[in-house]
Every structure is written in C-alpha cells, then in structure tokens.
PDB file of C-alpha atoms in Angstrom:
ATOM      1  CA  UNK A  25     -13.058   4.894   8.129  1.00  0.00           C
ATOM      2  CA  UNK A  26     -13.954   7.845   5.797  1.00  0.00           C
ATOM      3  CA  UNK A  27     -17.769   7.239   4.738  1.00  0.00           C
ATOM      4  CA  UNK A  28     -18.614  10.753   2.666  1.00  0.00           C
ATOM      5  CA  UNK A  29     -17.460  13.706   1.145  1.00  0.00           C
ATOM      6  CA  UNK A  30     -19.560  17.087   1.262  1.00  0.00           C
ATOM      7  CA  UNK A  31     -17.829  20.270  -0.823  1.00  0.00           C
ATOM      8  CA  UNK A  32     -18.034  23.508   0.556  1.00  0.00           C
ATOM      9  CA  UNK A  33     -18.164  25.826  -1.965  1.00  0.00           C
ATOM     10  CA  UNK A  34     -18.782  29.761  -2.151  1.00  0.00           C
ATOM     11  CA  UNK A  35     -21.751  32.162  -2.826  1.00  0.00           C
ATOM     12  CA  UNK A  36     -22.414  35.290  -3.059  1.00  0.00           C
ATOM     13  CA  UNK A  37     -26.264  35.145  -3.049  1.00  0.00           C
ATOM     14  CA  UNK A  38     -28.011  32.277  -1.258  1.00  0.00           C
ATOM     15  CA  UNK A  39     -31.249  33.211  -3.050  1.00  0.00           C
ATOM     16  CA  UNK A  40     -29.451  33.023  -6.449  1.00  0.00           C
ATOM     17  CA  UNK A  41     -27.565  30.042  -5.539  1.00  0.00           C
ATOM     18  CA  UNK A  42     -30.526  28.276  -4.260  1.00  0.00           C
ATOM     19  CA  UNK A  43     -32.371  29.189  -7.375  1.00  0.00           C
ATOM     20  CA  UNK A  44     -30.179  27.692  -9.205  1.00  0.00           C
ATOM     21  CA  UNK A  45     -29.509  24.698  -7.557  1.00  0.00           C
ATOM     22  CA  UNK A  46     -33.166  23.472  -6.895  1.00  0.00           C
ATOM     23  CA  UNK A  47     -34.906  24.817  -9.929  1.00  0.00           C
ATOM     24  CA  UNK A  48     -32.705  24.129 -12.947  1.00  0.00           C
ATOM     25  CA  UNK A  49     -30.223  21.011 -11.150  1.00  0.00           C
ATOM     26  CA  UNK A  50     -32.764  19.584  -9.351  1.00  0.00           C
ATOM     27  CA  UNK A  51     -31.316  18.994  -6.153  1.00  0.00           C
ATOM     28  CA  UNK A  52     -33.803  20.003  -2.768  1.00  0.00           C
ATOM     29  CA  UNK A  53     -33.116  22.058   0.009  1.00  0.00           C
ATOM     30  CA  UNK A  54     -32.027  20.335   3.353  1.00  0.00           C
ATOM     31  CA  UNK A  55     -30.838  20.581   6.944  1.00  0.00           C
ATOM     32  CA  UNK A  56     -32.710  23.839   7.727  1.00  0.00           C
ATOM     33  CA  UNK A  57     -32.440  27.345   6.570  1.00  0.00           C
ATOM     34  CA  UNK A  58     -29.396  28.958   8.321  1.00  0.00           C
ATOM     35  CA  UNK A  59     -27.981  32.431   8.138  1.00  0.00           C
ATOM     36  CA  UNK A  60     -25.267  32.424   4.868  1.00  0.00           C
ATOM     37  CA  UNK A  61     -25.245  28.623   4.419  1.00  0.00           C
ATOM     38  CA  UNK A  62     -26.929  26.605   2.179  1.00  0.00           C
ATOM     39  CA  UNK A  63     -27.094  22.880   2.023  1.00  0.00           C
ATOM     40  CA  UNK A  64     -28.629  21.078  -1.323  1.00  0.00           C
ATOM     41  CA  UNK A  65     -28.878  17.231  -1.609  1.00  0.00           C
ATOM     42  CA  UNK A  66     -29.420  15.547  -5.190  1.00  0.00           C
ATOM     43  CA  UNK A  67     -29.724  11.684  -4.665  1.00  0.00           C
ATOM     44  CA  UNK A  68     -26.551  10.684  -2.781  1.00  0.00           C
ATOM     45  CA  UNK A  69     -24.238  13.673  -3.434  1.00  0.00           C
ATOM     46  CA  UNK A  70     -24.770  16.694  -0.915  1.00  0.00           C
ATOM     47  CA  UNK A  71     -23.002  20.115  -1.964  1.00  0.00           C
ATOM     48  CA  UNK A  72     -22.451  22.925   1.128  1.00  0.00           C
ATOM     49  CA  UNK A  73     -22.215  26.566   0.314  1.00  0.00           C
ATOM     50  CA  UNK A  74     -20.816  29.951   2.745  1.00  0.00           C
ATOM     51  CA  UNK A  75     -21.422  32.965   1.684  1.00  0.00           C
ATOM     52  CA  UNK A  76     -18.454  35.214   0.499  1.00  0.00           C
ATOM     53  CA  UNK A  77     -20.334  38.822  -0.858  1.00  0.00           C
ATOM     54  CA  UNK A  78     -16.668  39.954  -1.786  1.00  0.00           C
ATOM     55  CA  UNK A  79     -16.335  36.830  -4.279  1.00  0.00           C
ATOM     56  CA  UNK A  80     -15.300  37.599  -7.431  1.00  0.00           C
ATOM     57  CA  UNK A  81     -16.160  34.906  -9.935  1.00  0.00           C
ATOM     58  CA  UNK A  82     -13.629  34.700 -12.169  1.00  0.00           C
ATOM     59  CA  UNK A  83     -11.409  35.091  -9.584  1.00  0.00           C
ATOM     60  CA  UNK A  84     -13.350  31.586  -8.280  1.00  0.00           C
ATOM     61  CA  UNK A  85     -11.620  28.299  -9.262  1.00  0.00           C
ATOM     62  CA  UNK A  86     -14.273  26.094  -6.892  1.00  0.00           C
ATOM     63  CA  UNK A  87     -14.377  22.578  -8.333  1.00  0.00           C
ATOM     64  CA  UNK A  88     -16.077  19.808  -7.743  1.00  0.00           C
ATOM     65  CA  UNK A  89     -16.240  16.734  -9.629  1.00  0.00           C
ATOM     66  CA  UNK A  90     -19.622  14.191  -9.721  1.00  0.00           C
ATOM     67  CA  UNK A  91     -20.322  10.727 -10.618  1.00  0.00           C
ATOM     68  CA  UNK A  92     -23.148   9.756 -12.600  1.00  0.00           C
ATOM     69  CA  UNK A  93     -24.759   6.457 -13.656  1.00  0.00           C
ATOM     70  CA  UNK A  94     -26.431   7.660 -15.892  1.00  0.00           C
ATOM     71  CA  UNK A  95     -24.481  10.638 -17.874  1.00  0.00           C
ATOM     72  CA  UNK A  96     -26.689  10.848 -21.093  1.00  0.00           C
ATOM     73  CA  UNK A  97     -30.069  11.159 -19.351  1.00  0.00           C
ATOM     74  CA  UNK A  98     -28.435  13.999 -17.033  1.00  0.00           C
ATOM     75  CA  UNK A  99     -27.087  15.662 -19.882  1.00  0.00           C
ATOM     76  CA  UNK A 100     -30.757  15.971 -21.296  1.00  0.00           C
ATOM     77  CA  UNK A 101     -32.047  16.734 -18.362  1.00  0.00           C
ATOM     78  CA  UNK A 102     -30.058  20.128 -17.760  1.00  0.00           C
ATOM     79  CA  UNK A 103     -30.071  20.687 -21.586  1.00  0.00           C
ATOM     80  CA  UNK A 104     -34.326  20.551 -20.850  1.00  0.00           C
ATOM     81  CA  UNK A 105     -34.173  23.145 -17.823  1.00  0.00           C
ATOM     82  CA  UNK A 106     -31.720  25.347 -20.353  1.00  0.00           C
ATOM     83  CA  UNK A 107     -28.929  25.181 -18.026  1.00  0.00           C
ATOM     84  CA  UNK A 108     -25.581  25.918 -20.055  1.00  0.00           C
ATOM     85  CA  UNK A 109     -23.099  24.053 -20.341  1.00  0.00           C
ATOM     86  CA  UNK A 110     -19.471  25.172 -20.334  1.00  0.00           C
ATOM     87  CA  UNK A 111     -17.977  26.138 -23.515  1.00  0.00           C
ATOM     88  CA  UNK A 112     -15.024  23.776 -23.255  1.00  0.00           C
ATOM     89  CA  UNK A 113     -17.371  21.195 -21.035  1.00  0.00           C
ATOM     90  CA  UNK A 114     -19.966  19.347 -23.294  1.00  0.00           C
ATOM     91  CA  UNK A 115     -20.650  15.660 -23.426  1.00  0.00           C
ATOM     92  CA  UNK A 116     -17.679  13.730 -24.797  1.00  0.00           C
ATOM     93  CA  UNK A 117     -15.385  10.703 -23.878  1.00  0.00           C
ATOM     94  CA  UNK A 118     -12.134  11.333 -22.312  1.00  0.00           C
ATOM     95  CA  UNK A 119      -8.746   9.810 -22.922  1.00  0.00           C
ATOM     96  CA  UNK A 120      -9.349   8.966 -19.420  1.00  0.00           C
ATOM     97  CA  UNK A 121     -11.936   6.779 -19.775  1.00  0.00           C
ATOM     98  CA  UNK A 122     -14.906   9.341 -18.375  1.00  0.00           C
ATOM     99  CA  UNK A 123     -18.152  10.782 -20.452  1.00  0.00           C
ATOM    100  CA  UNK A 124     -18.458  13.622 -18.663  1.00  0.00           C
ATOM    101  CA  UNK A 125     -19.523  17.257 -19.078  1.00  0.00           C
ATOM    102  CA  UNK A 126     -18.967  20.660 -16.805  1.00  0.00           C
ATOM    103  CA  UNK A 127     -21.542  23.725 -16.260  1.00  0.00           C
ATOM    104  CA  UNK A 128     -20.495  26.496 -14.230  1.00  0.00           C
ATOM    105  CA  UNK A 129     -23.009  27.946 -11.484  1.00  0.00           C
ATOM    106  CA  UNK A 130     -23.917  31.491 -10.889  1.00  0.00           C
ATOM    107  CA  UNK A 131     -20.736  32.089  -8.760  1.00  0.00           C
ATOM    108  CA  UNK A 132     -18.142  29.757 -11.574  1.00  0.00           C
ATOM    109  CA  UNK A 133     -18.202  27.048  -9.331  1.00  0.00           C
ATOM    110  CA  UNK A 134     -16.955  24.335 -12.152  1.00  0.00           C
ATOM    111  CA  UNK A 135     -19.288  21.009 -11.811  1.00  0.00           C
ATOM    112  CA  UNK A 136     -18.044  18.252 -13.988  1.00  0.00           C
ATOM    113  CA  UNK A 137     -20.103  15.119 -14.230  1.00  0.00           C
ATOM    114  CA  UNK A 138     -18.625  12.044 -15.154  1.00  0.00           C
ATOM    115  CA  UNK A 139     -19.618   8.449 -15.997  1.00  0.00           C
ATOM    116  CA  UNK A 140     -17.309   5.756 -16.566  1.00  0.00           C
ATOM    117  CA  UNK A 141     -17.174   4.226 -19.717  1.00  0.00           C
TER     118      UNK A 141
END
C-alpha cells in the first residue's frame, strides 16, 4: 500500500536552501514556486522543505537518510562542487554493512548517503 516517502524538512531561507540544493547537490526545482515551500527532486528521491525563520540550526536535528547505487561517484561529485562533508561523515564502510557519508545543509539538516555493500 505505501508507494513513497517525501521528508519535510526545515528552512530558514528558501533562496539559500534552493541554492544549495540545485547548484552544489544537483537536484532541480519542481511542483511550482509556492510561498515558504520548496520542493527539489534528484532522480527518484524528492526532499520537501517549510520555512521556520525562528530555526535555530544547531538546535535542528532534521535527518534524512538516502540510498545510492552508486556511493563513490556521488562522493566525487559533491567533493567536485566543494560541498563539505561532515566532520564525523566521510566515505567509509559501516559495521552495518553501508558505505555511506553525511553533509549537513545550510540549516544542519543531516543527509547521510548510503550504499550497500
């Protein structure tokens, strides 16, 4: 019965957030341009954002966690655009059986990506 799963995340600046999103991740802009709300769409994975001006980020434990096929060539990817990648979050194989790595956005939304290995 369930088919997806969109997180809804928060932001403080759409513009900053967008930024961020499309120009150094990669993902596009969809579903129209509404009034504090953003939607961005990266292959198959779609991320939602409301806007929260109070938010403050390290007060923000927003999580979200992402599959990849691909892990290495993602990796690269974000380490090309100079996106940084958490301090505690680079590319290494879990006891879990994941190769995954985390970045924080502009609002410390944690994104982990993970391939199974």
């Amino acid at each position: 019965m369930l088919t997806n799963i969109n997180p809804k995340l928060p932001m403080r600046d759409k513009a900053i957030t967008k930024d961020f999103y499309v120009n150094k991740l990669g993902f596009v802009q969809y579903g129209g341009d509404f009034e504090g709300y953003l939607m961005v769409e990266k292959d198959n994975v779609q991320i939602h954002f409301f806007e929260f001006v109070e938010l403050n980020p390290k007060e923000n434990y927003g999580q979200v966690y992402i599959r990849t096929d691909d892990i290495d060539e993602l990796y690269k990817s974000f380490q090309n655009n100079q996106v940084t990648i958490h301090p505690n979050g680079y590319l290494q194989t879990k006891p879990w059986g994941q190769k995954e790595f985390s970045i924080l956005d502009p609002d410390h939304n944690l994104l982990t990506f993970g391939q199974s290995v």
